[in-house]
Amino acid sequence: TGMKFRRIPGGRFRMGSSFSEKGRYSNEQPHTVRVGEFWLGETEVTQAQWQAVMGSNPSKFRGDDLPVEKVIWHDIQEFIRKLNAPIWKRFRLPTEAEWESACREGGRKVRYCNGKNEASRLEIHYGGSRTSPVASYSPNSLGLYDMSGSVLEWTCSAYTKSYDGSEQKCVVSASKYTLRGGSWDFGPWGVRAAYRSSGNPDDRFGSIGFRLARDK
């Protein structure tokens, strides 16, 4: 498929947003979590990569190097099952805590996933009318592209309005899963590192995609 992965160091970091952060929501309670070392996709999964595995393309905005979207959570589990079948490496969605750790470049106190505290449309894809090719903007210091903006990204963690430990684990069945990163049609408030959204497993929208994680 040509997917590339970056090593994300493990460790403790402060998840959520400070009470003084502009644009914050009440579901972003600050708390300390620990994640182990793992690998994360350099970019969101593209339509060409999805097509190579699934033989179809559900996306609203078409283009081989555009992120695949309109993929429901269950479709992604089938994609992962097919990837895992012939090889030993274990692919999966990241947990919500892993996602935020990677977004924050290992846990830095920054507002956006490009390592900065101010949002610019020259550096983050938000406030637009459609998706753009992956890696159109500069990566963060871990080599990850489009962690802020582009498309919302599914995680494997059940969504809870108040953090209760669900953010640190994967579940196979939940009424809602956490979505992170914001989307191309959001304002700057919605592409912050701490921003949390949720989706039903069957939600299929042109603003939702994903990137894969891999255990070391």
Coordinates of C-alpha atoms in Angstrom, one line a residue:
T1 CA 0.0 0.0 0.0
G2 CA 3.0 2.3 0.5
M3 CA 1.8 3.4 4.0
K4 CA 4.7 4.8 6.1
F5 CA 4.8 4.8 9.9
R6 CA 6.6 7.0 12.4
R7 CA 7.7 5.9 15.9
I8 CA 5.9 7.7 18.7
P9 CA 7.8 7.6 22.0
G10 CA 6.0 6.4 25.1
G11 CA 5.7 8.4 28.3
R12 CA 3.5 10.5 30.6
F13 CA 1.9 13.7 29.3
R14 CA -0.9 16.1 30.2
M15 CA -4.0 15.4 28.1
G16 CA -6.8 17.9 27.6
S17 CA -6.8 21.7 27.7
S18 CA -6.2 24.2 30.4
F19 CA -9.3 26.1 31.7
S20 CA -8.0 29.3 30.2
E21 CA -7.5 27.9 26.6
K22 CA -9.6 29.9 24.1
G23 CA -12.2 27.8 22.4
R24 CA -12.1 24.9 24.9
Y25 CA -15.0 22.6 25.7
S26 CA -16.0 21.0 29.0
N27 CA -15.1 17.5 27.7
E28 CA -11.4 18.4 27.6
Q29 CA -10.6 17.9 31.3
P30 CA -6.8 18.2 31.9
H31 CA -5.3 15.0 33.4
T32 CA -2.1 13.0 33.2
V33 CA -1.9 9.8 31.2
R34 CA 0.8 7.4 30.2
V35 CA 1.1 5.7 26.8
G36 CA 3.6 3.1 25.6
E37 CA 5.7 3.4 22.5
F38 CA 3.9 2.7 19.2
W39 CA 4.0 3.6 15.5
L40 CA 1.5 5.9 13.8
G41 CA 0.7 6.5 10.1
E42 CA 2.7 9.4 8.6
T43 CA -0.5 10.5 6.9
E44 CA -4.2 9.6 6.9
V45 CA -5.0 6.5 4.8
T46 CA -5.4 7.6 1.2
Q47 CA -8.0 6.6 -1.3
A48 CA -5.4 4.7 -3.4
Q49 CA -4.3 2.7 -0.3
W50 CA -7.9 1.9 0.6
Q51 CA -8.7 0.9 -3.0
A52 CA -5.6 -1.5 -3.0
V53 CA -7.0 -3.4 0.0
M54 CA -10.7 -3.1 -0.3
G55 CA -11.2 -2.8 -4.1
S56 CA -13.7 0.1 -3.7
N57 CA -13.7 3.7 -2.9
P58 CA -16.6 5.3 -0.8
S59 CA -15.2 8.8 -0.8
K60 CA -17.2 11.9 -1.6
F61 CA -14.1 13.9 -2.9
R62 CA -12.2 11.7 -5.4
G63 CA -8.4 11.5 -5.8
D64 CA -5.8 8.8 -5.2
D65 CA -3.8 11.0 -2.9
L66 CA -6.7 12.5 -1.0
P67 CA -7.7 11.0 2.4
V68 CA -10.3 8.3 2.1
E69 CA -13.5 9.5 3.8
K70 CA -17.1 8.3 4.2
V71 CA -15.7 5.2 5.9
I72 CA -17.6 3.9 8.9
W73 CA -15.9 2.4 11.9
H74 CA -16.9 -1.1 10.9
D75 CA -15.5 -0.7 7.4
I76 CA -12.1 0.2 8.9
Q77 CA -12.1 -2.9 11.0
E78 CA -12.5 -5.0 7.9
F79 CA -9.7 -3.0 6.2
I80 CA -7.5 -3.8 9.3
R81 CA -8.5 -7.4 9.3
K82 CA -7.4 -7.8 5.6
L83 CA -4.1 -6.0 6.3
N84 CA -3.3 -8.2 9.3
A85 CA -4.2 -11.5 7.7
P86 CA -1.0 -12.2 5.6
I87 CA 1.7 -10.6 7.8
W88 CA 2.8 -10.6 11.4
K89 CA 2.6 -6.9 12.1
R90 CA -0.4 -5.8 14.1
F91 CA -2.3 -2.8 12.6
R92 CA -5.1 -1.0 14.4
L93 CA -6.6 2.4 15.2
P94 CA -4.9 4.4 17.8
T95 CA -6.4 5.0 21.2
E96 CA -7.5 8.5 21.9
A97 CA -4.6 9.0 24.3
E98 CA -2.1 7.8 21.8
W99 CA -3.6 10.1 19.2
E100 CA -3.2 13.1 21.4
S101 CA 0.3 12.2 22.4
A102 CA 1.3 12.0 18.8
C103 CA -0.5 15.2 18.0
R104 CA 1.4 17.0 20.8
E105 CA 4.7 15.6 19.5
G106 CA 5.1 13.4 22.6
G107 CA 3.1 15.5 25.0
R108 CA 4.1 19.2 24.4
K109 CA 1.8 21.9 25.7
V110 CA 0.8 23.3 22.3
R111 CA -2.7 24.3 21.0
Y112 CA -2.3 22.8 17.5
C113 CA -0.8 19.6 16.2
N114 CA 1.9 21.3 14.1
G115 CA 3.7 22.3 17.3
K116 CA 2.3 25.9 17.4
N117 CA -0.1 27.9 19.5
E118 CA -1.6 29.9 16.6
A119 CA -3.6 28.5 13.7
S120 CA -2.9 29.5 10.1
R121 CA -4.6 28.3 7.0
L122 CA -1.3 28.3 5.3
E123 CA -0.2 25.6 7.7
I124 CA -3.4 23.7 8.7
H125 CA -6.2 22.6 6.4
Y126 CA -9.4 24.1 8.0
G127 CA -12.1 26.5 6.9
G128 CA -12.2 25.1 3.4
S129 CA -14.7 23.5 1.1
R130 CA -13.2 20.0 0.5
T131 CA -10.3 17.7 1.3
S132 CA -6.8 18.3 0.0
P133 CA -4.0 15.8 -0.8
V134 CA -2.3 14.3 2.2
A135 CA 1.0 15.9 3.2
S136 CA 0.1 19.2 1.6
Y137 CA 1.2 21.0 4.7
S138 CA 4.3 20.7 6.8
P139 CA 4.6 17.8 9.3
N140 CA 5.1 18.2 13.1
S141 CA 8.4 17.3 14.7
L142 CA 7.5 13.6 14.7
G143 CA 7.0 13.6 11.0
L144 CA 3.2 13.3 11.1
Y145 CA 1.1 15.2 8.6
D146 CA -2.4 16.7 9.0
M147 CA -3.0 15.8 12.7
S148 CA -4.9 19.1 12.9
G149 CA -7.5 19.7 10.2
S150 CA -7.9 17.7 7.0
V151 CA -10.4 15.0 8.1
L152 CA -11.6 13.9 11.5
E153 CA -9.9 10.7 12.5
W154 CA -11.5 7.7 14.1
T155 CA -9.9 6.2 17.2
C156 CA -10.5 2.8 18.8
S157 CA -11.6 4.4 22.1
A158 CA -15.2 4.7 23.3
Y159 CA -16.3 8.3 23.7
T160 CA -17.2 9.5 27.2
K161 CA -18.0 13.1 28.0
S162 CA -15.8 13.0 31.1
Y163 CA -12.5 11.2 30.8
D164 CA -12.7 7.9 32.8
G165 CA -9.8 5.8 31.4
S166 CA -11.6 4.9 28.2
E167 CA -9.3 7.1 26.3
Q168 CA -6.4 4.8 27.0
K169 CA -7.8 1.6 25.6
C170 CA -9.5 0.1 22.5
V171 CA -12.9 -1.5 22.6
V172 CA -14.6 -3.7 20.0
S173 CA -18.1 -2.4 20.6
A174 CA -19.3 1.1 21.7
S175 CA -22.3 3.3 21.0
K176 CA -19.9 6.2 20.2
Y177 CA -16.2 6.3 19.3
T178 CA -14.0 9.3 19.8
L179 CA -13.0 11.4 16.7
R180 CA -10.0 13.6 16.8
G181 CA -8.2 16.3 14.8
G182 CA -11.0 18.4 13.4
S183 CA -11.9 18.7 9.7
W184 CA -11.4 20.7 6.6
D185 CA -14.8 22.5 7.2
F186 CA -14.1 23.4 10.9
G187 CA -12.9 26.7 12.4
P188 CA -9.6 27.0 14.3
W189 CA -11.4 26.1 17.6
G190 CA -12.1 22.6 16.2
V191 CA -8.6 21.7 15.0
R192 CA -6.9 22.2 18.4
A193 CA -4.9 19.4 19.9
A194 CA -7.4 18.9 22.7
Y195 CA -10.6 19.1 20.6
R196 CA -12.8 16.0 21.0
S197 CA -15.7 14.9 18.9
S198 CA -17.7 11.6 18.8
G199 CA -19.3 9.5 16.1
N200 CA -21.7 6.6 15.9
P201 CA -19.9 3.6 14.4
D202 CA -22.1 3.8 11.3
D203 CA -21.5 7.5 10.7
R204 CA -20.4 8.1 7.1
F205 CA -19.4 11.6 6.2
G206 CA -17.0 13.3 3.8
S207 CA -15.3 14.9 6.8
I208 CA -14.3 11.7 8.5
G209 CA -11.3 9.5 7.7
F210 CA -8.6 7.7 9.7
R211 CA -4.9 6.9 10.1
L212 CA -3.5 3.6 11.3
A213 CA -1.4 2.7 14.3
R214 CA 1.0 -0.2 14.6
D215 CA 2.4 -1.8 17.7
K216 CA 6.2 -1.9 17.8

